XYZ file of N, CA and C in Angstrom:
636
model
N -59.730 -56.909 194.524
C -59.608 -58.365 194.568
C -60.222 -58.885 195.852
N -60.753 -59.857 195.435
C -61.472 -60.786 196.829
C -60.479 -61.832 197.537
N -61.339 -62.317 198.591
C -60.144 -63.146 199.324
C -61.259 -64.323 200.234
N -60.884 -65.583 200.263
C -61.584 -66.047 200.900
C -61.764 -65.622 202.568
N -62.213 -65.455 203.816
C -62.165 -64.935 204.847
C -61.093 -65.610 205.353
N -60.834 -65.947 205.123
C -59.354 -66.921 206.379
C -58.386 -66.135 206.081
N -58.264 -65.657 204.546
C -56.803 -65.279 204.217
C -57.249 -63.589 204.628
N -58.285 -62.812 204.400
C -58.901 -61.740 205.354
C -58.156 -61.356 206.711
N -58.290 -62.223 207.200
C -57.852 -61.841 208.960
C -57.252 -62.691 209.146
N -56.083 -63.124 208.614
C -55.028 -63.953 208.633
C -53.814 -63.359 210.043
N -53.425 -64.029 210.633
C -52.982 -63.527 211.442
C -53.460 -62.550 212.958
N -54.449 -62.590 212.845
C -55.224 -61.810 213.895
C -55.389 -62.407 215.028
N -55.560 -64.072 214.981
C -54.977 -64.433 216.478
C -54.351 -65.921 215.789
N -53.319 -65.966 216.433
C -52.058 -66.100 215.826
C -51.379 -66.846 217.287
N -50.677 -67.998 217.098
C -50.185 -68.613 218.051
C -48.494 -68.947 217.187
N -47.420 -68.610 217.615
C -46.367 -69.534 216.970
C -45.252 -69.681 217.872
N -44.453 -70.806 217.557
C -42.734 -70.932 218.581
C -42.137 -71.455 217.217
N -40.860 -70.773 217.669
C -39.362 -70.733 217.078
C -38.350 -71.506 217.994
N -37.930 -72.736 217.843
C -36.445 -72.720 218.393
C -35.141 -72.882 218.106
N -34.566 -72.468 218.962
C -33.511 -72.277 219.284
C -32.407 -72.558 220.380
N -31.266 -72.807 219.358
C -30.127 -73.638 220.523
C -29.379 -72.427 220.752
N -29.909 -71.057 220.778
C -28.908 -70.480 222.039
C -28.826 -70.522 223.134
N -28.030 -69.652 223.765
C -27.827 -69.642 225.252
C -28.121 -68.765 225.765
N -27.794 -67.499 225.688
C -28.547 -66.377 225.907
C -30.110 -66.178 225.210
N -30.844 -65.974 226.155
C -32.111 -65.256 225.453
C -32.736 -64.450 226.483
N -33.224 -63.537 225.426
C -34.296 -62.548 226.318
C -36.113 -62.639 225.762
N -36.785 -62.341 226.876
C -37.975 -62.573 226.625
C -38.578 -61.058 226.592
N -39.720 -60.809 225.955
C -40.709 -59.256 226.066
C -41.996 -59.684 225.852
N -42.733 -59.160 226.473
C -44.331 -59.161 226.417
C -44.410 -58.341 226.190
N -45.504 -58.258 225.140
C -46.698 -57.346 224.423
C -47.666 -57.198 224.164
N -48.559 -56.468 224.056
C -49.747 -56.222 223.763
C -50.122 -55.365 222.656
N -51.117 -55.637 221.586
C -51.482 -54.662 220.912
C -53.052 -54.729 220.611
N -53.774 -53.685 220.060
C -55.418 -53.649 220.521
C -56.036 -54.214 219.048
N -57.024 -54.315 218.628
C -57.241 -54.525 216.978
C -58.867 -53.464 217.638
N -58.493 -52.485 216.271
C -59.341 -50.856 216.431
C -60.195 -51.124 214.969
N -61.456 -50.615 214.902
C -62.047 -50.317 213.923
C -62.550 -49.093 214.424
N -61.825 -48.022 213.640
C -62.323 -46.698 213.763
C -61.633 -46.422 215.335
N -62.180 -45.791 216.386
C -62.042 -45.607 217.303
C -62.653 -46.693 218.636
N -63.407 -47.983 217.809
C -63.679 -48.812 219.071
C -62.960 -50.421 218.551
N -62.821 -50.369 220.338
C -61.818 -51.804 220.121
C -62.824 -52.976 220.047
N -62.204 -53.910 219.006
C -63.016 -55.210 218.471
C -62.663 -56.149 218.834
N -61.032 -56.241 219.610
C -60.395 -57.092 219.939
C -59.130 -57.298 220.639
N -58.526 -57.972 220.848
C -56.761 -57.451 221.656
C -55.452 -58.909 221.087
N -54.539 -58.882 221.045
C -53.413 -59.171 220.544
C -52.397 -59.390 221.846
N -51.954 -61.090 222.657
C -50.901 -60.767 223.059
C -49.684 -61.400 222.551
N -48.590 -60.844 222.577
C -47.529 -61.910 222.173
C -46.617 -61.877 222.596
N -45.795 -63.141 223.310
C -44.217 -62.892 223.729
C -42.936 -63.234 222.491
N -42.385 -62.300 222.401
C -40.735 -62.320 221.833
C -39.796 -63.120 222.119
N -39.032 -63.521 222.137
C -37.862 -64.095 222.475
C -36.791 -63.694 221.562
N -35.282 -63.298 222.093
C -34.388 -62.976 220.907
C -33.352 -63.318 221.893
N -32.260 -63.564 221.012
C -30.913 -64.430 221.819
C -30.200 -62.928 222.038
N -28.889 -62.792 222.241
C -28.152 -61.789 222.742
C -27.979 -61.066 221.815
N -28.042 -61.121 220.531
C -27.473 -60.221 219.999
C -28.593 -59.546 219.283
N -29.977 -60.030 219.695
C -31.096 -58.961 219.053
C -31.620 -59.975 218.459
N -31.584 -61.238 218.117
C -32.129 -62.232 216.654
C -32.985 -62.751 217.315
N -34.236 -62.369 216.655
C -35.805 -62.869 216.725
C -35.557 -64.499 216.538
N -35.978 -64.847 217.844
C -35.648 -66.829 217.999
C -37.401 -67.517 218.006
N -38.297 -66.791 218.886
C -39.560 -67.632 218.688
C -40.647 -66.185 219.379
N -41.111 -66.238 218.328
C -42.940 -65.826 218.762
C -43.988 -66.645 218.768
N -44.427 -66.211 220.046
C -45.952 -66.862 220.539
C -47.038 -65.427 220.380
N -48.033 -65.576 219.947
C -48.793 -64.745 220.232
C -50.530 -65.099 220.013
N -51.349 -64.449 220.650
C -52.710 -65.017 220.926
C -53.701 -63.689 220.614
N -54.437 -64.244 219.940
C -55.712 -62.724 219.726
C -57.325 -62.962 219.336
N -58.132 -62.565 219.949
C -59.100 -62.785 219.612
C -60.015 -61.271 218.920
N -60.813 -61.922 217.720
C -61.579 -61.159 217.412
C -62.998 -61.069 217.140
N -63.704 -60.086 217.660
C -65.318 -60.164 217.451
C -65.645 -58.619 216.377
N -66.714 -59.063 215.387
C -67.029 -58.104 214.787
C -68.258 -58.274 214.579
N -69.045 -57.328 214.241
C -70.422 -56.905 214.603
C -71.343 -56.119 213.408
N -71.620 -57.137 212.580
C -72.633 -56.361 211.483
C -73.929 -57.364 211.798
N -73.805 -57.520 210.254
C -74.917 -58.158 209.914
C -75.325 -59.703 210.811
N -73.703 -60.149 210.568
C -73.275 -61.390 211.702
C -72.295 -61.074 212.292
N -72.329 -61.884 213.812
C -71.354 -61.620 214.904
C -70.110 -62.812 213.657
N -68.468 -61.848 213.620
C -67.898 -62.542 212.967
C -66.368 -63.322 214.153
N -65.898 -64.334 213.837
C -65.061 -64.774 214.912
C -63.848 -65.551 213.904
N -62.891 -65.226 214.328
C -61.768 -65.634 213.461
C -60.455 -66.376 214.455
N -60.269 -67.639 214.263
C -58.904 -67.512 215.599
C -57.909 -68.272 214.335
N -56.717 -68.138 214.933
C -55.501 -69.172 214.640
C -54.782 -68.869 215.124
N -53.966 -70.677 215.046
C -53.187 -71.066 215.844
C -51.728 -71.500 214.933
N -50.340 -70.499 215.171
C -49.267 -71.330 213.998
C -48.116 -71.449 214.589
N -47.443 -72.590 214.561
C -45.936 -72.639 214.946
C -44.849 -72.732 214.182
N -43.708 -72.221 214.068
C -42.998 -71.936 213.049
C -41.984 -72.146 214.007
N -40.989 -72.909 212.868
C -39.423 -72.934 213.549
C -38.603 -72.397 212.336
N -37.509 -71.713 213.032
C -36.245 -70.962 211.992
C -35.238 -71.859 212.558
N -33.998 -71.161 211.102
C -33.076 -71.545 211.966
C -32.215 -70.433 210.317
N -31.256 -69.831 211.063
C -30.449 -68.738 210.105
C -31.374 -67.990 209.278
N -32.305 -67.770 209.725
C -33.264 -66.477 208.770
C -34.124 -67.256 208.201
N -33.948 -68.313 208.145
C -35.015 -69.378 207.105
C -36.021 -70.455 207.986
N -37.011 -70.330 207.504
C -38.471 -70.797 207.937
C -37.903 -72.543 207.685
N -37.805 -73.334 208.582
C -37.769 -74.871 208.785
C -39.010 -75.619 208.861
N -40.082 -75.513 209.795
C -41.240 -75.604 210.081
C -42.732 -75.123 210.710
N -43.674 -75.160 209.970
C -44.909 -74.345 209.871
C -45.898 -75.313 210.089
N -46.467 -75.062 210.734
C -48.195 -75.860 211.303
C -48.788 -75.280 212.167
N -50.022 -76.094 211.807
C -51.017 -75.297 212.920
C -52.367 -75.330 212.512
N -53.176 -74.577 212.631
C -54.755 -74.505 212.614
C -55.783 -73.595 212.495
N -56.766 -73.642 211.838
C -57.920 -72.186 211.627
C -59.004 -72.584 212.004
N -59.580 -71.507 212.819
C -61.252 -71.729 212.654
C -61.732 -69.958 212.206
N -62.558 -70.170 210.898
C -62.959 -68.801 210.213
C -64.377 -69.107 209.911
N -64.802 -68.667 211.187
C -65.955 -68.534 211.504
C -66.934 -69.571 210.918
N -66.161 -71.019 211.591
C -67.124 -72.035 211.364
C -66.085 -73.543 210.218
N -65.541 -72.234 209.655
C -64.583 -72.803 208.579
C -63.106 -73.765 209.246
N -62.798 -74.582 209.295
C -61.574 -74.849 209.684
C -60.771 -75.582 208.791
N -59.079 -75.479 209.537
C -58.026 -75.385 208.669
C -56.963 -76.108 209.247
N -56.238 -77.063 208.584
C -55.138 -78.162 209.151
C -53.822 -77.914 208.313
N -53.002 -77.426 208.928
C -51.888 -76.596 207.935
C -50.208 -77.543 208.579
N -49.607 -77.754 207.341
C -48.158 -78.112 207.944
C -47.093 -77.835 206.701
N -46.058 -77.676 206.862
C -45.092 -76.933 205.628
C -43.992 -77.201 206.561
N -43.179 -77.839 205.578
C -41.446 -78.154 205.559
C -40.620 -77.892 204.730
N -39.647 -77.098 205.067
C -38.391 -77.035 204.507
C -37.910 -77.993 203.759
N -37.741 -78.390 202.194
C -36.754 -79.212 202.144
C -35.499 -78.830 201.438
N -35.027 -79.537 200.356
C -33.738 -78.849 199.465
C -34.214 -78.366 198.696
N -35.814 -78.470 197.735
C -36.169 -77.959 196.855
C -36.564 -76.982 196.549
N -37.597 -77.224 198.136
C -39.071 -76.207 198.272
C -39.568 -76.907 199.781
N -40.741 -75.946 199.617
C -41.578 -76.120 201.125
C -42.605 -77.046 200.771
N -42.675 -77.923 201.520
C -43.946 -78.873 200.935
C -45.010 -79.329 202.700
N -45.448 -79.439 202.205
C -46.660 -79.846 202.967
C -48.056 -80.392 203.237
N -48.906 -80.169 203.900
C -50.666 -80.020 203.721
C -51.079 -79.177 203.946
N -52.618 -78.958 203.269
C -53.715 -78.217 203.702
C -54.965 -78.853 204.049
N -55.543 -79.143 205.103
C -56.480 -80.099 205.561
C -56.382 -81.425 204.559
N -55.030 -81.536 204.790
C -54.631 -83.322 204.248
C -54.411 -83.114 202.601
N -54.381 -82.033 202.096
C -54.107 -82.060 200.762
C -52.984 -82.068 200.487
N -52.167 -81.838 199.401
C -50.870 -81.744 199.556
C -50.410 -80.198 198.808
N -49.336 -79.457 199.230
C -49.142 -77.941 199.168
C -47.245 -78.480 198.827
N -46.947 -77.383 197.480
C -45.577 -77.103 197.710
C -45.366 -75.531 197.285
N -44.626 -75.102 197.625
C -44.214 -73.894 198.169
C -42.655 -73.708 197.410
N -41.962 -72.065 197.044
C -41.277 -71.959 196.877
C -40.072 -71.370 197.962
N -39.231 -71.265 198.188
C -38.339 -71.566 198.974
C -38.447 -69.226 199.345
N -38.364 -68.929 198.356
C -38.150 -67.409 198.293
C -39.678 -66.991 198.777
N -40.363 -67.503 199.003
C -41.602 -67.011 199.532
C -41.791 -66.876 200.921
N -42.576 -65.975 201.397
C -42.340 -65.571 202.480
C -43.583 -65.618 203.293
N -43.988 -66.235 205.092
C -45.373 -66.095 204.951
C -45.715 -64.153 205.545
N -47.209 -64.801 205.233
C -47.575 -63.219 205.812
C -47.692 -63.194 207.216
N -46.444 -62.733 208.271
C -46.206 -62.945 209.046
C -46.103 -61.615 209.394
N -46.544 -60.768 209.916
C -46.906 -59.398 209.938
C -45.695 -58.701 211.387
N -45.481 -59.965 211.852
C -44.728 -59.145 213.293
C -43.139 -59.512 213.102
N -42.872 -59.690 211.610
C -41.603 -60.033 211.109
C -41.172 -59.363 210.187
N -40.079 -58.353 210.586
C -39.829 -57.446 209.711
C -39.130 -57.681 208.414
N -38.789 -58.726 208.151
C -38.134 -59.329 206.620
C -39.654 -59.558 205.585
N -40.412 -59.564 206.337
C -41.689 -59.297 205.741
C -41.626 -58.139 204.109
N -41.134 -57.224 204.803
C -41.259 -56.153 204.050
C -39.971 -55.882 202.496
N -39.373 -57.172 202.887
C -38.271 -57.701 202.002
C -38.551 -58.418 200.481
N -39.797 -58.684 200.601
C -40.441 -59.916 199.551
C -41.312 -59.865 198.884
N -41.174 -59.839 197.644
C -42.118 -59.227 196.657
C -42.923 -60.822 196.227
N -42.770 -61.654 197.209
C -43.975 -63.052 196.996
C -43.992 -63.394 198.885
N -45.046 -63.557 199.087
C -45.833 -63.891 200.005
C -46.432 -65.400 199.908
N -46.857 -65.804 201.094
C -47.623 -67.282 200.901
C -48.502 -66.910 202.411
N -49.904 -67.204 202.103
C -51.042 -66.592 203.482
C -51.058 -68.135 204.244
N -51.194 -67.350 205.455
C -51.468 -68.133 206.570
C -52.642 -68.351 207.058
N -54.015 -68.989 206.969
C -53.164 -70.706 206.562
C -53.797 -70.766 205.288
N -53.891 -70.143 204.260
C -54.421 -70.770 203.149
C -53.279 -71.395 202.176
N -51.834 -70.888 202.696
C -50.969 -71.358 201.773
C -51.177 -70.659 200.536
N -51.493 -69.560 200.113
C -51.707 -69.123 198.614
C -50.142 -68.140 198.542
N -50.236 -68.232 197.583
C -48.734 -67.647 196.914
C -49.610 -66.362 196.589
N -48.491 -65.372 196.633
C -49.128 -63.447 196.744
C -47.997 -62.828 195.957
N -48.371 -62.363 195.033
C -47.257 -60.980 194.457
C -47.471 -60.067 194.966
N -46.465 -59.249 195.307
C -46.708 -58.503 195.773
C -45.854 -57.076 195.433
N -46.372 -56.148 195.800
C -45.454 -54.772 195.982
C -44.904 -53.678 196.983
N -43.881 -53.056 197.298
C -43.974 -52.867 198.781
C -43.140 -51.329 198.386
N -44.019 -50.441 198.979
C -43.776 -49.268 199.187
C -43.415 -48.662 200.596
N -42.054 -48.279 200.474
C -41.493 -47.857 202.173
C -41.369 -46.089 202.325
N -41.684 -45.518 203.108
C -41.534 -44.158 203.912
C -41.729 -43.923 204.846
N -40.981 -42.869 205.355
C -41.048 -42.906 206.869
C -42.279 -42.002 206.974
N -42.391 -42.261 208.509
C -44.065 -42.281 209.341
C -44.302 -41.893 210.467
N -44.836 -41.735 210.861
C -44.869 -41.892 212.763
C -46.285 -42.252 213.253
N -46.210 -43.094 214.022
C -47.380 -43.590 214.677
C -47.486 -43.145 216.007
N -48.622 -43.367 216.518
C -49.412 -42.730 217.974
C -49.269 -43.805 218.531
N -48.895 -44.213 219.646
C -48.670 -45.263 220.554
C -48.980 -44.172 222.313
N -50.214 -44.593 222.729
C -50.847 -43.635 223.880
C -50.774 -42.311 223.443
N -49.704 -41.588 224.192
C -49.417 -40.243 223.946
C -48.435 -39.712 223.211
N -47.939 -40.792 222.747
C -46.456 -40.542 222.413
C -46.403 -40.558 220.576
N -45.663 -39.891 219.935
C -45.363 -40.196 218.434
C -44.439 -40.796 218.081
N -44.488 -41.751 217.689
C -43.085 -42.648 217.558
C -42.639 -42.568 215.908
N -40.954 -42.267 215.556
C -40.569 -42.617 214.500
C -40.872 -43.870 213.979
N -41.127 -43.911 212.733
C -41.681 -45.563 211.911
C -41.074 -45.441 210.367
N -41.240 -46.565 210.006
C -41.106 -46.884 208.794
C -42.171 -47.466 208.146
N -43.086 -47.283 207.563
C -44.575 -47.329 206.775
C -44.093 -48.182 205.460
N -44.725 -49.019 205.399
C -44.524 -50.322 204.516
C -46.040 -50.219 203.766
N -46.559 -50.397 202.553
C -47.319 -50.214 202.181
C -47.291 -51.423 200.772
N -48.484 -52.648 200.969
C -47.862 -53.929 200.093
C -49.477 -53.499 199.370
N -49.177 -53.849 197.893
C -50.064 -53.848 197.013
C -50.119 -55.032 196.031
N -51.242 -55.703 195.681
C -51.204 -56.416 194.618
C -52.300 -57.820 194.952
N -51.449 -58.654 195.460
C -51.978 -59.809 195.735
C -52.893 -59.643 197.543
N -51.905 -58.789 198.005
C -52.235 -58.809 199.370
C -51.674 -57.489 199.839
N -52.791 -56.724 200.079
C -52.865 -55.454 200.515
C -52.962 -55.324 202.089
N -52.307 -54.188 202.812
C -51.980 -54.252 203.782
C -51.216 -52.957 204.307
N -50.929 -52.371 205.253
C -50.034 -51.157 205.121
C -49.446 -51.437 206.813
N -48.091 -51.647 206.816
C -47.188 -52.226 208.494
C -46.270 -51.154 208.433
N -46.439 -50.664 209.782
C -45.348 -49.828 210.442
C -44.315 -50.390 211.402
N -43.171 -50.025 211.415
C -42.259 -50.702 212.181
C -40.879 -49.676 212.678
N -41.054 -50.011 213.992
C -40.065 -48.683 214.671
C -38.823 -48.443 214.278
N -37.836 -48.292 214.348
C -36.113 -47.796 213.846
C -35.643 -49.060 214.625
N -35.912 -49.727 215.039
C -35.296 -51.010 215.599
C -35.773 -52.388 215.078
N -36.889 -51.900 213.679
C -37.190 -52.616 213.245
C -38.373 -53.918 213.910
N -38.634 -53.342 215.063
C -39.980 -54.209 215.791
C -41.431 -53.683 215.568
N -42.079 -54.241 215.310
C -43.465 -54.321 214.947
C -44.425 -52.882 215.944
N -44.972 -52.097 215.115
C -46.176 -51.043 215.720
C -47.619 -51.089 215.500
N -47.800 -51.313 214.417
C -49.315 -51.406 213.944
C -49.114 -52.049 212.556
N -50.174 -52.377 212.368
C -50.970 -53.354 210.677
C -52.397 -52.628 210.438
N -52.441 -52.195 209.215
C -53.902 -52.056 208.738
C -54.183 -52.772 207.421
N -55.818 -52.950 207.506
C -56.136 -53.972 206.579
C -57.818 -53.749 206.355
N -58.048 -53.981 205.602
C -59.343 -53.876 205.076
C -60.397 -55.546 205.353
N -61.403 -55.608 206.161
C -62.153 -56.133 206.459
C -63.528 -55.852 206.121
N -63.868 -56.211 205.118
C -65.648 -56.491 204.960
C -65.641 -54.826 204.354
N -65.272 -54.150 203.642
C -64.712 -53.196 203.444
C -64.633 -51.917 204.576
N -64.213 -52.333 205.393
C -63.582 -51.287 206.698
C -62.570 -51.526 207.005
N -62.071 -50.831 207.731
C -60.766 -50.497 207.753
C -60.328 -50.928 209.372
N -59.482 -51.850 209.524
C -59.040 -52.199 210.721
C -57.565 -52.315 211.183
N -57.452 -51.805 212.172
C -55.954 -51.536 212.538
C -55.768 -52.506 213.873
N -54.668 -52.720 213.595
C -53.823 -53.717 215.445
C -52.817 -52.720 215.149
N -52.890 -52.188 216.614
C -51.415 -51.499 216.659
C -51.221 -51.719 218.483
N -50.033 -51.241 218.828
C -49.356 -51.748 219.919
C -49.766 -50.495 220.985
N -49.768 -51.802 222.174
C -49.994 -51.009 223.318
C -49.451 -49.940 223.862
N -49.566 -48.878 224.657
C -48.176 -48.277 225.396
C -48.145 -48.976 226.444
């Protein structure tokens, strides 16, 4: 199956905030590289935030990518998302895919998620989930909705455990493997935080996985 390029490298640089009225919070910085094959194409940063008891409150994260065939290719976005009890409240933000750009906004209401897409109008089902790759409920949802194209995804999700290379080290994982609408394969540590994503680009194979 084909995909227009936006929904391709969806998430690859990636801006979002979550808030939150707790009181306690903790912050983490991260880094992760985006690899084709053995050379890096690009880098990934993002800060965490989670209140005291572990609950993912707001991600920011920033990434740029360059790729190198036939044409130099450049992909950015920008998304902000607010939760509140596990559930997505508000979504916006922006694309540029390589030339292409994108005006995105989605709200919560009682029904469904409704919104725009460069001023069009988008509604959304409430059980859909976006493809939000550094969110481990991700791997919970057999319908998806891409960022930013807004497209609704069936999907299928195959879990086993894994271990990934992070520098020198082998880390226990859990290997998520989604088929159908939107193919993809996410690893995620025993604490349930984000390690690597692979994905197929221009038909190659590209990985973001996390720094040591």
């Amino acid at each position: 199956m084909t995909f227009p390029r936006c929904e391709a490298f969806v998430l690859l640089a990636l801006s979002c905030a979550v808030t939150t009225e707790a009181t306690a919070e903790l912050y983490k910085n991260q880094f992760a590289s985006v690899m084709l094959g053995e050379k890096k194409i690009g880098h990934v940063h993002f800060m965490s935030k989670h209140d005291a008891d572990g609950v993912l409150q707001e991600l920011k994260t920033r990434s740029s990518l360059s790729l190198l065939g036939v044409e130099l290719y450049h992909h950015t976005l920008h998304v902000h998302e607010t939760w509140k009890d596990g559930e997505l409240q508000h979504l916006w933000g922006n694309s540029d895919d390589h030339g292409d750009t994108y005006e995105i906004e989605l709200r919560r209401h009682k029904e469904n998620y409704s919104g725009t897409l460069n001023n069009e109008p988008v509604t959304l089902p409430h059980h859909a989930f976006p493809t939000a790759v550094w969110h481990y409920p991700i791997t919970r949802h057999p319908l998806l909705f891409t960022i930013p194209g807004l497209n609704l995804q069936d999907v299928k999700v195959v879990k086993s455990a894994d271990r990934v290379k992070i520098g020198e080290k082998l880390i226990p994982a859990e290997k998520f493997v989604f088929s159908g609408d939107w193919d993809s394969t996410l690893w995620f540590d025993r604490q349930q935080q984000f390690l690597q994503w692979s994905y197929q680009v221009k038909g190659r194979e590209v990985t973001v996985v996390l720094d040591p």
